[in-house]
XYZ file of C-alpha atoms in Angstrom:
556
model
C 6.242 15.579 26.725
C 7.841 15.117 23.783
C 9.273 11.632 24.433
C 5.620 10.064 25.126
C 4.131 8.832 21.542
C 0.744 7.149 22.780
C -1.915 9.531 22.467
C -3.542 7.630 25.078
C -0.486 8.442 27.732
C 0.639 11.901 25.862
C -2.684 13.720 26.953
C -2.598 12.922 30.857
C 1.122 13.771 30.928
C 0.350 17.037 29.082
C -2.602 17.995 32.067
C 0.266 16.467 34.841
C 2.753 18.935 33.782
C 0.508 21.988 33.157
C -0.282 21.867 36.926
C 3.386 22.496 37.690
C 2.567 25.680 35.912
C -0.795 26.833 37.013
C -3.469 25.670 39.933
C -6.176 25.093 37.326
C -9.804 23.612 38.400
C -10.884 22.349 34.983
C -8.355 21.529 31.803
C -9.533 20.369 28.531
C -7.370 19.442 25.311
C -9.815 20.094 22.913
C -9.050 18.209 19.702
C -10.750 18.273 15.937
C -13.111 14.921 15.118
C -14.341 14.186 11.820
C -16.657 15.933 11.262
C -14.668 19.470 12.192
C -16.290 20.278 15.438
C -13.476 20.425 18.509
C -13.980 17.822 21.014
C -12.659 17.310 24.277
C -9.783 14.579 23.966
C -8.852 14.833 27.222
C -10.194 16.343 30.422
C -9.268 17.231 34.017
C -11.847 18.157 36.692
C -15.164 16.424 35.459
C -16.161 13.376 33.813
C -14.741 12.306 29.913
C -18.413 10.780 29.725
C -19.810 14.250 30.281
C -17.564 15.662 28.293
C -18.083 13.436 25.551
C -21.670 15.697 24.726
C -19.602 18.970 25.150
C -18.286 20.092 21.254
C -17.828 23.742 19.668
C -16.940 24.775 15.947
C -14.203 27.339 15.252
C -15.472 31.095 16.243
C -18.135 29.264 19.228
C -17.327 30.209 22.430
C -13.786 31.100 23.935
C -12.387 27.775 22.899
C -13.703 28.356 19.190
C -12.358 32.133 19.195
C -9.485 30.605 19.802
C -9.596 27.964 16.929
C -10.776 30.823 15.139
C -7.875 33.374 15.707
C -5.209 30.946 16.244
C -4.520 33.621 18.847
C -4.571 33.085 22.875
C -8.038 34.399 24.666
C -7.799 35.176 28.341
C -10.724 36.140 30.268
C -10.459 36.982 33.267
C -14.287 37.342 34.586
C -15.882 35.241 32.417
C -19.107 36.404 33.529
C -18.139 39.786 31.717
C -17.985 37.750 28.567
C -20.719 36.728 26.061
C -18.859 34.468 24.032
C -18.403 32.341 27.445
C -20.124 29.034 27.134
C -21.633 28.271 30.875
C -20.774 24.611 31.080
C -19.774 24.457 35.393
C -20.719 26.625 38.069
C -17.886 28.096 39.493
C -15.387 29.337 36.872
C -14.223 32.717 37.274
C -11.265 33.034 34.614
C -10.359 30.902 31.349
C -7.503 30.635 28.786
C -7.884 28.781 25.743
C -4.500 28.571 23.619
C -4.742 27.684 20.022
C -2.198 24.778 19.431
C -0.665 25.147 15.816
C 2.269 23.344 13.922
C 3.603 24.383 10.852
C 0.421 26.415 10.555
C -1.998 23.652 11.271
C -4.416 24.110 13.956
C -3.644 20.853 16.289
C -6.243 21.756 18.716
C -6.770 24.114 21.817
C -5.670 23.986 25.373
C -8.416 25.508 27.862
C -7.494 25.972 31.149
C -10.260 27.372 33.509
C -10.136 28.361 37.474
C -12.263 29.657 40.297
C -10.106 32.373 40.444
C -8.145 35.211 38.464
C -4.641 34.670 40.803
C -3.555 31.375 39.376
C -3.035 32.685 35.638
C -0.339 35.092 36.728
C 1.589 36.989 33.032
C 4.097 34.622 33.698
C 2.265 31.390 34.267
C 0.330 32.746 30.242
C 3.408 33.561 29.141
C 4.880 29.705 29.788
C 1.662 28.345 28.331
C 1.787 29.768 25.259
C 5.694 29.229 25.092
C 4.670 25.251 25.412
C 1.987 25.244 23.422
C 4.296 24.681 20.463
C 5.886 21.878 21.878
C 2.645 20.582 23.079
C 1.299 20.918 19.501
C 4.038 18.862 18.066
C 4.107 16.300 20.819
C 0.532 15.937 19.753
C 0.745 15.710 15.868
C 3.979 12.862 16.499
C 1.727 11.107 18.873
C -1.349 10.827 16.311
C 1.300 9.880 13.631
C 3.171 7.353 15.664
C -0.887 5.751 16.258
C -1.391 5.678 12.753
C 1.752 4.329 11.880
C 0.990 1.204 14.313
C -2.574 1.048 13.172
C -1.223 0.890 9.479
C 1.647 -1.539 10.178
C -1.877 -3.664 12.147
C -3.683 -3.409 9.242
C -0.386 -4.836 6.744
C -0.419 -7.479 9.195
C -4.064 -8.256 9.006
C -3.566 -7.783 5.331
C -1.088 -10.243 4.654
C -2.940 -13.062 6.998
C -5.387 -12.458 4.882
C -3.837 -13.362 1.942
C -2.469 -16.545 3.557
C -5.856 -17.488 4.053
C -7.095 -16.786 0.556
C -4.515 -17.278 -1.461
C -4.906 -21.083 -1.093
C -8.654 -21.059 -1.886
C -9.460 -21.815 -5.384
C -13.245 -22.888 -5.382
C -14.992 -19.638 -5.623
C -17.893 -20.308 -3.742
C -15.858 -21.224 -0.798
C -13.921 -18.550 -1.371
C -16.810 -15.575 -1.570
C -18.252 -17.372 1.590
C -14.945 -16.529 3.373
C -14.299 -13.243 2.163
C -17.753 -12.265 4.013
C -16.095 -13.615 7.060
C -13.123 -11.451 6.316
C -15.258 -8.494 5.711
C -16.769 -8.952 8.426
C -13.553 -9.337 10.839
C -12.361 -5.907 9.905
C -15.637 -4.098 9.412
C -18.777 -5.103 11.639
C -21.426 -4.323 8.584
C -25.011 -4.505 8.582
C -25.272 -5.979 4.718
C -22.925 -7.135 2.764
C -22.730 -8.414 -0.595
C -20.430 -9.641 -3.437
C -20.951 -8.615 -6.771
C -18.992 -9.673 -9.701
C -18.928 -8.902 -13.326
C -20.544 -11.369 -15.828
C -18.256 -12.974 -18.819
C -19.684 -9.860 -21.335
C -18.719 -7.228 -18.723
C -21.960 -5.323 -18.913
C -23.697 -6.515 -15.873
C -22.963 -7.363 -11.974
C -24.426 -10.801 -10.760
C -24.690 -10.831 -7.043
C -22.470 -13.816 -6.090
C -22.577 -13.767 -1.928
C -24.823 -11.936 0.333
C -25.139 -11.368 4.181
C -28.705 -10.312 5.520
C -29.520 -8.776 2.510
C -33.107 -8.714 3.215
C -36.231 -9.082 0.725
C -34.619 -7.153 -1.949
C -31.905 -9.698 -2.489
C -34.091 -11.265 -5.562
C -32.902 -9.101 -7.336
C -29.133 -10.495 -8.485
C -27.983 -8.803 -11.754
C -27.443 -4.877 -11.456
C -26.452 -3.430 -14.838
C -22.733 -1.580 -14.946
C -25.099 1.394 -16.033
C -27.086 1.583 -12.781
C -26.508 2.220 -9.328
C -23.972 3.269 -6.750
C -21.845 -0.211 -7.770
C -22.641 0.509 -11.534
C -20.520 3.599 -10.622
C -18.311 2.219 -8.718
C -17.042 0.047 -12.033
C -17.195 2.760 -14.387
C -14.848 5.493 -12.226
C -13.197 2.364 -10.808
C -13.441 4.277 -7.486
C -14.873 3.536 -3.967
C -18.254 5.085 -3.529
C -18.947 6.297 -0.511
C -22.602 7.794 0.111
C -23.886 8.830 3.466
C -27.831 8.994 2.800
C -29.045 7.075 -0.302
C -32.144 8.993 -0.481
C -29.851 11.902 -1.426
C -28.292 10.546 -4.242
C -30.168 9.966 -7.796
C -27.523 7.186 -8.939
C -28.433 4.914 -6.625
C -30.707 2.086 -7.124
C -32.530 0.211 -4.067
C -31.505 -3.460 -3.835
C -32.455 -3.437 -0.036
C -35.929 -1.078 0.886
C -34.274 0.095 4.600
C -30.590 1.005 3.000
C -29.598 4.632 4.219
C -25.788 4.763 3.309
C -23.665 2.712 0.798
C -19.959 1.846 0.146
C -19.399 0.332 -2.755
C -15.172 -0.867 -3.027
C -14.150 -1.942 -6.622
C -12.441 -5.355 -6.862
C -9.710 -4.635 -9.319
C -7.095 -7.171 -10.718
C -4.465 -6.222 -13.250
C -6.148 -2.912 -14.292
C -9.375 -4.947 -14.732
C -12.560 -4.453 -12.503
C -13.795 -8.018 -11.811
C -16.576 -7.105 -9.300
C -17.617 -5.007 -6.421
C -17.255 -5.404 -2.535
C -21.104 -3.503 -1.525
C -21.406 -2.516 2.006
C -25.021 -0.868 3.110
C -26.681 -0.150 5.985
C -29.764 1.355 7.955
C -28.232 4.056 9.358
C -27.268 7.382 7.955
C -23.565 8.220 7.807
C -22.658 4.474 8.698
C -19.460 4.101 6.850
C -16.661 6.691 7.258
C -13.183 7.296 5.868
C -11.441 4.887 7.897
C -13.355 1.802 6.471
C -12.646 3.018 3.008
C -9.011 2.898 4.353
C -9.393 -0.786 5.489
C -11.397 -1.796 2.616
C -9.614 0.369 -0.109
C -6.039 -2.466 0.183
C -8.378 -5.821 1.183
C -10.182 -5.354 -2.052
C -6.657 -4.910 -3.989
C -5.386 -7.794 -2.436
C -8.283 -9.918 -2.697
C -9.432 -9.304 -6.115
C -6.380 -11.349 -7.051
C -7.810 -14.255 -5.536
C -11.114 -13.864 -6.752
C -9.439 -13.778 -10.242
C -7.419 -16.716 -9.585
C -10.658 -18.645 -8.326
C -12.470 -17.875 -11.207
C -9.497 -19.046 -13.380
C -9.028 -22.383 -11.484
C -13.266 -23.182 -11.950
C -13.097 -22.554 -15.736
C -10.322 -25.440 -15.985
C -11.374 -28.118 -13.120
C -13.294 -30.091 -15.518
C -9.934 -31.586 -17.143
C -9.429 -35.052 -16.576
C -5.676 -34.681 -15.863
C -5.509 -32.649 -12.795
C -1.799 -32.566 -12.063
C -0.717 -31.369 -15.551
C -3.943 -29.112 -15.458
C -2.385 -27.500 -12.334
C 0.716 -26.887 -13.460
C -0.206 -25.495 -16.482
C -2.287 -22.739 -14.814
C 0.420 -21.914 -12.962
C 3.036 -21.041 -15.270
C 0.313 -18.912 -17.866
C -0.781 -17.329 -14.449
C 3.481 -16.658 -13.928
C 3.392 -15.572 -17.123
C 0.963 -13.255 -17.034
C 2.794 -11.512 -14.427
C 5.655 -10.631 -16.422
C 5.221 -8.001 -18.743
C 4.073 -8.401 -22.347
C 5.703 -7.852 -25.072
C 9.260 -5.577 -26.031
C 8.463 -2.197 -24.204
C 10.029 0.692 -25.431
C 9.854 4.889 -24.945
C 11.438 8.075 -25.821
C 14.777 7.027 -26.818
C 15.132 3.684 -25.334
C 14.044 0.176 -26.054
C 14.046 -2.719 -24.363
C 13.105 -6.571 -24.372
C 12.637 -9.818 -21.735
C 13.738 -12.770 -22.334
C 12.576 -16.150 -19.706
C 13.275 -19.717 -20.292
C 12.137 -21.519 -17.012
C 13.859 -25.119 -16.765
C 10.655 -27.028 -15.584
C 7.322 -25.966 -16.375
C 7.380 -22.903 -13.189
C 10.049 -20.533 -12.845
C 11.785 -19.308 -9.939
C 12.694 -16.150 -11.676
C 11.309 -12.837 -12.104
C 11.464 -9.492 -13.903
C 9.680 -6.531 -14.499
C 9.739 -3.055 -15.924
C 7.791 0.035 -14.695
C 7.709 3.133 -17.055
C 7.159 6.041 -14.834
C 6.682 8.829 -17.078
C 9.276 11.940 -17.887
C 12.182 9.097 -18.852
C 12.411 7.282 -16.065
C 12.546 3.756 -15.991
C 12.903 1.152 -13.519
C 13.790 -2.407 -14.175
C 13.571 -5.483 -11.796
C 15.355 -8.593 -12.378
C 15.652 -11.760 -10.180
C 16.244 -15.241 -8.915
C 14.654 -17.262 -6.125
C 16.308 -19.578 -4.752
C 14.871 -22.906 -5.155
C 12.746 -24.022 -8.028
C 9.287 -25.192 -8.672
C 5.660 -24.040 -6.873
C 7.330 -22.528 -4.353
C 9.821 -20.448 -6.089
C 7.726 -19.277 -8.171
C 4.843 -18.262 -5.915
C 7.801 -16.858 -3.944
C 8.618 -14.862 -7.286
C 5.398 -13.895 -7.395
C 5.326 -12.379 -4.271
C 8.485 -10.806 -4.497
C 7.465 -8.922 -7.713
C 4.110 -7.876 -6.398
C 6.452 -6.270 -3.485
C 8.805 -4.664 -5.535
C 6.251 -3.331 -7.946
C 4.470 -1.231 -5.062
C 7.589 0.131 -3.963
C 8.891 1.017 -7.745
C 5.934 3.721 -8.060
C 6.911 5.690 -5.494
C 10.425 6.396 -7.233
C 12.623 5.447 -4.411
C 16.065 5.141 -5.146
C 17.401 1.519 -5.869
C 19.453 1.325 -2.080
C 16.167 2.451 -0.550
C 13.727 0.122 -2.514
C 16.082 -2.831 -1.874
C 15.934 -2.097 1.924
C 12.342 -1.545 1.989
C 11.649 -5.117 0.098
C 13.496 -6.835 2.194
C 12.108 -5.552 5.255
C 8.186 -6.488 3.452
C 10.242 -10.242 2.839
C 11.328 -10.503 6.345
C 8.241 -9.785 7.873
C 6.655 -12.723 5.879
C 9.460 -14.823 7.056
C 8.797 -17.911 4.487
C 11.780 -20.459 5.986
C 14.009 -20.871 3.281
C 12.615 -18.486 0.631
C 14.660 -16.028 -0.626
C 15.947 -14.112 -3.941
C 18.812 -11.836 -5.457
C 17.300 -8.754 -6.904
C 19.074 -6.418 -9.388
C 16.506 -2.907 -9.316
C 17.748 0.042 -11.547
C 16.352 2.914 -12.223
C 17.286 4.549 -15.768
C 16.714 8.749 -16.115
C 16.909 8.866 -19.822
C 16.735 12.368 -19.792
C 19.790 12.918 -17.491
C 21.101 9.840 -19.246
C 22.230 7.845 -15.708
C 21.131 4.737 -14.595
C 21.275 3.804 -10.683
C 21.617 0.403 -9.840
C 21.140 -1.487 -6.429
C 21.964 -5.527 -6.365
C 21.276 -8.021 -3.769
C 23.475 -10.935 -5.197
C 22.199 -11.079 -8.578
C 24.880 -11.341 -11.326
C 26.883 -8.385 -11.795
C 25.042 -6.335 -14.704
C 26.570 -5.472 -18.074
C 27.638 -1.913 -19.611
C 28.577 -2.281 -23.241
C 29.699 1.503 -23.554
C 29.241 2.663 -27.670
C 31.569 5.414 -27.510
C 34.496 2.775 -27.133
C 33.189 -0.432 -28.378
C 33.490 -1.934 -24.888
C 31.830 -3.863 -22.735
C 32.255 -4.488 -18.766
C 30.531 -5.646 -15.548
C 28.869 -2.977 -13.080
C 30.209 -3.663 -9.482
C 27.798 -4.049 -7.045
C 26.842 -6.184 -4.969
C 24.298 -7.025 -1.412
C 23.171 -10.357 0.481
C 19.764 -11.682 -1.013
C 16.327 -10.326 -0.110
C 14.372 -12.100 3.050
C 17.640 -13.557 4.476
C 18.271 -10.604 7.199
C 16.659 -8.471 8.876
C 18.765 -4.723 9.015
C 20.404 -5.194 5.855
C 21.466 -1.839 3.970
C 22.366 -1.902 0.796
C 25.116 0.110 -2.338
C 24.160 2.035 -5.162
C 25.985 2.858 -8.288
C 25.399 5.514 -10.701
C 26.614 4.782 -14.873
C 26.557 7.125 -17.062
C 24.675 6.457 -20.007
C 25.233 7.829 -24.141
C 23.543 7.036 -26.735
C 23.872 3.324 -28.556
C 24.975 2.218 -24.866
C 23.522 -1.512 -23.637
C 22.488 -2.708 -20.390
C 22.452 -6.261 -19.516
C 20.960 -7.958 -16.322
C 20.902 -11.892 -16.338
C 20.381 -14.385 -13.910
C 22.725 -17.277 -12.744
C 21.444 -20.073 -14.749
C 22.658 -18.458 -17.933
C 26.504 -17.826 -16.681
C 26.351 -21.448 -14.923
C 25.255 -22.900 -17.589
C 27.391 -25.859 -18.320
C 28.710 -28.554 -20.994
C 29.999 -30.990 -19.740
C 32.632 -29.816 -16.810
C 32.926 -26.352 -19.155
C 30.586 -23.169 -17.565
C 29.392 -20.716 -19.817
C 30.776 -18.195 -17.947
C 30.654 -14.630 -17.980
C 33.240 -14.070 -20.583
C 31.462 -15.796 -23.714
C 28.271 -13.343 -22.761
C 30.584 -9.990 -22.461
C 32.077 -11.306 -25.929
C 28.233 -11.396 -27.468
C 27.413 -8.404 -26.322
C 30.297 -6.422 -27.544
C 29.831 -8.715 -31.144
C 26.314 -7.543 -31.661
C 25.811 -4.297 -29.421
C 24.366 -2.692 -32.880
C 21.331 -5.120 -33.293
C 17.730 -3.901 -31.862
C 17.047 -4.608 -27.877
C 15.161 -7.684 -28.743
C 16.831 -8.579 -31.506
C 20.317 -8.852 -29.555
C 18.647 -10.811 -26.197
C 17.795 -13.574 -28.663
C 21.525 -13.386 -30.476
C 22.608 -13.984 -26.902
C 20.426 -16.307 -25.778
C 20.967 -18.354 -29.369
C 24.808 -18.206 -28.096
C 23.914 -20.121 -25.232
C 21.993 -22.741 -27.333
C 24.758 -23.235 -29.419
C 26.752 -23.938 -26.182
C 24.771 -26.242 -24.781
C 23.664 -28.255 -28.148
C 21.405 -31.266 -27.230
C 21.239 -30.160 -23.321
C 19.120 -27.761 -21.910
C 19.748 -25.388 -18.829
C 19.641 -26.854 -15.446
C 18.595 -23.393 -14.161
C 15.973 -20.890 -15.277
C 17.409 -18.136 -17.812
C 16.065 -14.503 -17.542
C 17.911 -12.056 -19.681
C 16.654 -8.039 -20.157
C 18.588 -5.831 -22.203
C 17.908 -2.087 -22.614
C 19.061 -0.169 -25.120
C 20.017 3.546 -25.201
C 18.235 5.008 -28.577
C-alpha cells in the first residue's frame, strides 16, 4: 500500500487488500472535504454517485464517533445502536477505524457486513494494526498529488510568463491576461483594475461580462473589497457580499468576490477582481492559482506601463535600449546597504549599454546576510534578460535560508527546467551569520572570492568551485565555511575585471589581492571604488571588454 502514490489508485488497492482480511459487504474510506464534513473518497458495494450525497461531521453517526474519539467503534447489531445511520438495508455489524498520523485525523475506514462472523478479534485486531500504515499511505499519496499539481501549476506559470513577458502594449496585454485568467480559473466576471498615476484611485482597465454596473470605472483605494485589497496588500476572499459592509456593488447580481493584489517591487499597481453569482464561488485553491499569476504578472503589467510612457520617442532603438538597462538597473539593489556590524557596497560597470551580470543582497534579519553575485554568459538583451531571470530565481530561494550548496542546486534545477539553449551563468551565493561571525559560500564557476583576514594583514582566495547554473541537469554542488573577525573583507568579482587586459598583459588576480590588502582599512564603498580606480589606471584610454561587478562586505 505504501508503494502506490496516486490517490486515485491508493484507495482501490486499500479496499483490494482489506478483503484479504475480512468478507465485508460495504467499505467506505471516508475522507475530510473542505468544508470539514467526512466524505466518502472511496467506496465498495454501492455507487460513488450515491455516495457522493452521503457526508457526516465528527461525533454523527458511527463513522463520526469515530472521527470524534479517534478510537475504533465496533457494533456488532447495529440495530441495537442509535448512533447507527440507516443508509442500506441489510447491514448487521460495522467498524469504523479512525485513521490518524502524527496525531492528525486522516480519515476513517468503515467496514460494514450482513453478518457479525466476518469481523472475527483477529480480523479487528489487523485492521486497526494497518490503519497506521493506511493513514500514512494516504497523507504521502495526497502530498505526492499536490506536489505534481504544484510542479503543473510552475509549469503553467512559467508559460505564462513566456507569453507575457514579450507584450509591451498594455491594452494587448490586459486583453490577454483575461484569457490567462480565464485558462486557469473558469470565472463568471472578471475585471482588471489598476491604480491611477496619484495612487488614490483604481480605474477599471479590462472587463469580462461585467454587466450594467461596469459604468462605473474608478473605485477609490478607500472603498470596496479591492480598495482593501490595496491597503492590506492581501487577497480578499468573500463568500457572500451581502455579508460584508466593505464591499461596494460594481455588478447588482455579485454574491462572492476575490479580489488578488497585483504587486511589483513592494508596490501595488492594481487589482486582479474575480466575482460571481453564486455564493461560495471561489475557494482556497483559486487563491492558490491566482495568489503566484498575479506576482508574476504584475511585473509585466509594470513593464507595459513603462514601455507606453516612452513609445512616443522618435528614436526607437536607442529608446529601447535605454529602458532596458534603467529597468536592469532597477533590479539591482540601491544604494550601499549596511546592518549591525557590517557594511557593504555594489559596484557594476556593464561594457555595452545591458549587462550580462548580476548581484544582489538579501538582509534576512538576526545577522544574516546573503549575497548573490554573477555572470551570464553572453552579452547583450539576452544576457541580461537571462540575468534577470536568474536573479528573480535566486531571490525566491534566498528567503527561505537554504544553505548556499542547497540554493545552488535548487537554481539550477528552476534554470534547467527553462532550458534557454545556450543561456547560462556562474553564481557565487554566500550567506554571512554575523552573529556567529561565519560566512558559507557555494560557487558555480564564478571567480574564486577574496578573504583579506585583519588579524594578519592578509589577503587570499576562498576555494571553491561548481559547473555554471542551467548547463546540467543533477549537478550537486561544495560549500565552504570562513571564519569571520572583525575588520575582515570579502570580495566577490566577476571575470571581466581579472581578464581585463592591456595590451597582451591581464589584470589578473594578483594586482586585485595586492589592492585589497593596500586599502583593507577604507569604508566598504569607499575601497570597491579604490579597486575599481586600480583597474582604470590599468587600462588608461581602454575600457573593459567584459562587464565588471565587484561587492565587497566589510566586517564592522
Amino acid at each position: 500500500i505504501n508503494a502506490v502514490l496516486d490517490p486515485d489508485e491508493l484507495l482501490p488497492a486499500i479496499a483490494r487488500k482489506l478483503r484479504r482480511i475480512v468478507d465485508y459487504r460495504i467499505l467506505d474510506i471516508f475522507l475530510p472535504d473542505p468544508e470539514g464534513f467526512l466524505a466518502p473518497a472511496h467506496v465498495e458495494g454501492y455507487d460513488l454517485e450515491l455516495a457522493s450525497r452521503f457526508r457526516v461531521r465528527a461525533g454523527e453517526g458511527i463513522v463520526g464517533a469515530a472521527a470524534a474519539t479517534r478510537e475504533t467503534v465496533f457494533v456488532p447489531d447495529v440495530s441495537r445502536d442509535p448512533r447507527y445511520i440507516a443508509f442500506f438495508p441489510g447491514v448487521v455489524a460495522e467498524l469504523a477505524i479512525p485513521l490518524v498520523s502524527k496525531d492528525h485525523l486522516v480519515g476513517v475506514l468503515n467496514i460494514e457486513g450482513p453478518a457479525v462472523e466476518p469481523f472475527t478479534p483477529a480480523a479487528r485486531t489487523a485492521l486497526q494494526v494497518l490503519a497506521g500504515h493506511i493513514a500514512v499511505a494516504i497523507e504521502n499519496a495526497t502530498l505526492y498529488r499536490e506536489t505534481r499539481w504544484y510542479a503543473g501549476l510552475l509549469a503553467t506559470l512559467y508559460e505564462i510568463g513566456k507569453e507575457t513577458a514579450s507584450i509591451l502594449d498594455l491594452d494587448e496585454l490586459l486583453r490577454r491576461l483575461a484569457e490567462i485568467v480565464k485558462r486557469v480559473i473558469d470565472y463568471e466576471m472578471f475585471g482588471i483594475l489598476l491604480l491611477n498615476e496619484a495612487g488614490d484611485e483604481l480605474v477599471l482597465r479590462q472587463a469580462v461580462n461585467f454587466g450594467p454596473g461596469k459604468e462605473r470605472s474608478r473605485l477609490p483605494v478607500s472603498e470596496g473589497l479591492c480598495g482593501a485589497a490595496v491597503r492590506s496588500r492581501e487577497p480578499v476572499l468573500v463568500g457572500d457580499v451581502r455579508e460584508d459592509p466593505r464591499y461596494v456593488s460594481l455588478v447588482p447580481e455579485t454574491r462572492s468576490e476575490l479580489v488578488v493584489p497585483l504587486v511589483h517591487k513592494d508596490r501595488v499597481i492594481g487589482v486582479f477582481d474575480l466575482e460571481s453569482p453564486v455564493l461560495d464561488r471561489f475557494t482556497e485553491q483559486h487563491l492558490k492559482v491566482l495568489t503566484p499569476l498575479a506576482s508574476q504578472v504584475a511585473g509585466a503589467i509594470d513593464n507595459a506601463r513603462l514601455y507606453a510612457q516612452v513609445r512616443k520617442n522618435d528614436e526607437r532603438l536607442s529608446r529601447e535600449l535605454r529602458i532596458a538597462r534603467d529597468i536592469q538597473h532597477a533590479l539591482f539593489p540601491e544604494g550601499s546597504p549596511s546592518g549591525a556590524g557590517w557594511e557593504a557596497s555594489a559596484h557594476f560597470r556593464p561594457a555595452r549599454e545591458l549587462g550580462g551580470d548580476l548581484y544582489d543582497f538579501y538582509d534576512m534579519g538576526g545577522g544574516l546576510l546573503g549575497v548573490a553575485t554573477g555572470d551570464v554568459a553572453g552579452k547583450g538583451v539576452p544576457a541580461a534578460l537571462y540575468a534577470a531571470f536568474a536573479s528573480g530565481t535566486i531571490r525566491a530561494r534566498a528567503f527561505e535560508r537554504r544553505p548556499p550548496a542547497d540554493l545552488m542546486q535548487r537554481v539550477n534545477r528552476s534554470l534547467r527546467r527553462r532550458g534557454i539553449e545556450g543561456l547560462f551563468c556562474t553564481v557565487a551565493y554566500a550567506l554571512f551569520d554575523f552573529q556567529d561571525g561565519t560566512l558559507r559560500v557555494a560557487n558555480s564557476g564564478l571567480p574564486h572570492p577574496l578573504h583579506y583576514r585583519a588579524a594578519d594583514r592578509r589577503a587570499g582566495l576562498i576555494d571553491v568551485s561548481g559547473l555554471p547554473l542551467g548547463t546540467f541537469d543533477g549537478v550537486t554542488y561544495d560549500e565552504v565555511t570562513v571564519e569571520l573577525a572583525k575588520g575582515d573583507v570579502v570580495v566577490f568579482y566577476t571575470d571581466g575585471l581579472v581578464e581585463a587586459r592591456q595590451g597582451r598583459e591581464e589584470y589578473g588576480p594578483e594586482r586585485l589581492l595586492g589592492g585589497l590588502e593596500a586599502h583593507a582599512e577604507m569604508s566598504a564603498p569607499d575601497l570597491g571604488e579604490r579597486l575599481l580606480a586600480a583597474l582604470g589606471d590599468f587600462l588608461g584610454e581602454e575600457s573593459p571588454a567584459d562587464d565588471v561587478t565587484l561587492i565587497v562586505v566589510k566586517v564592522l
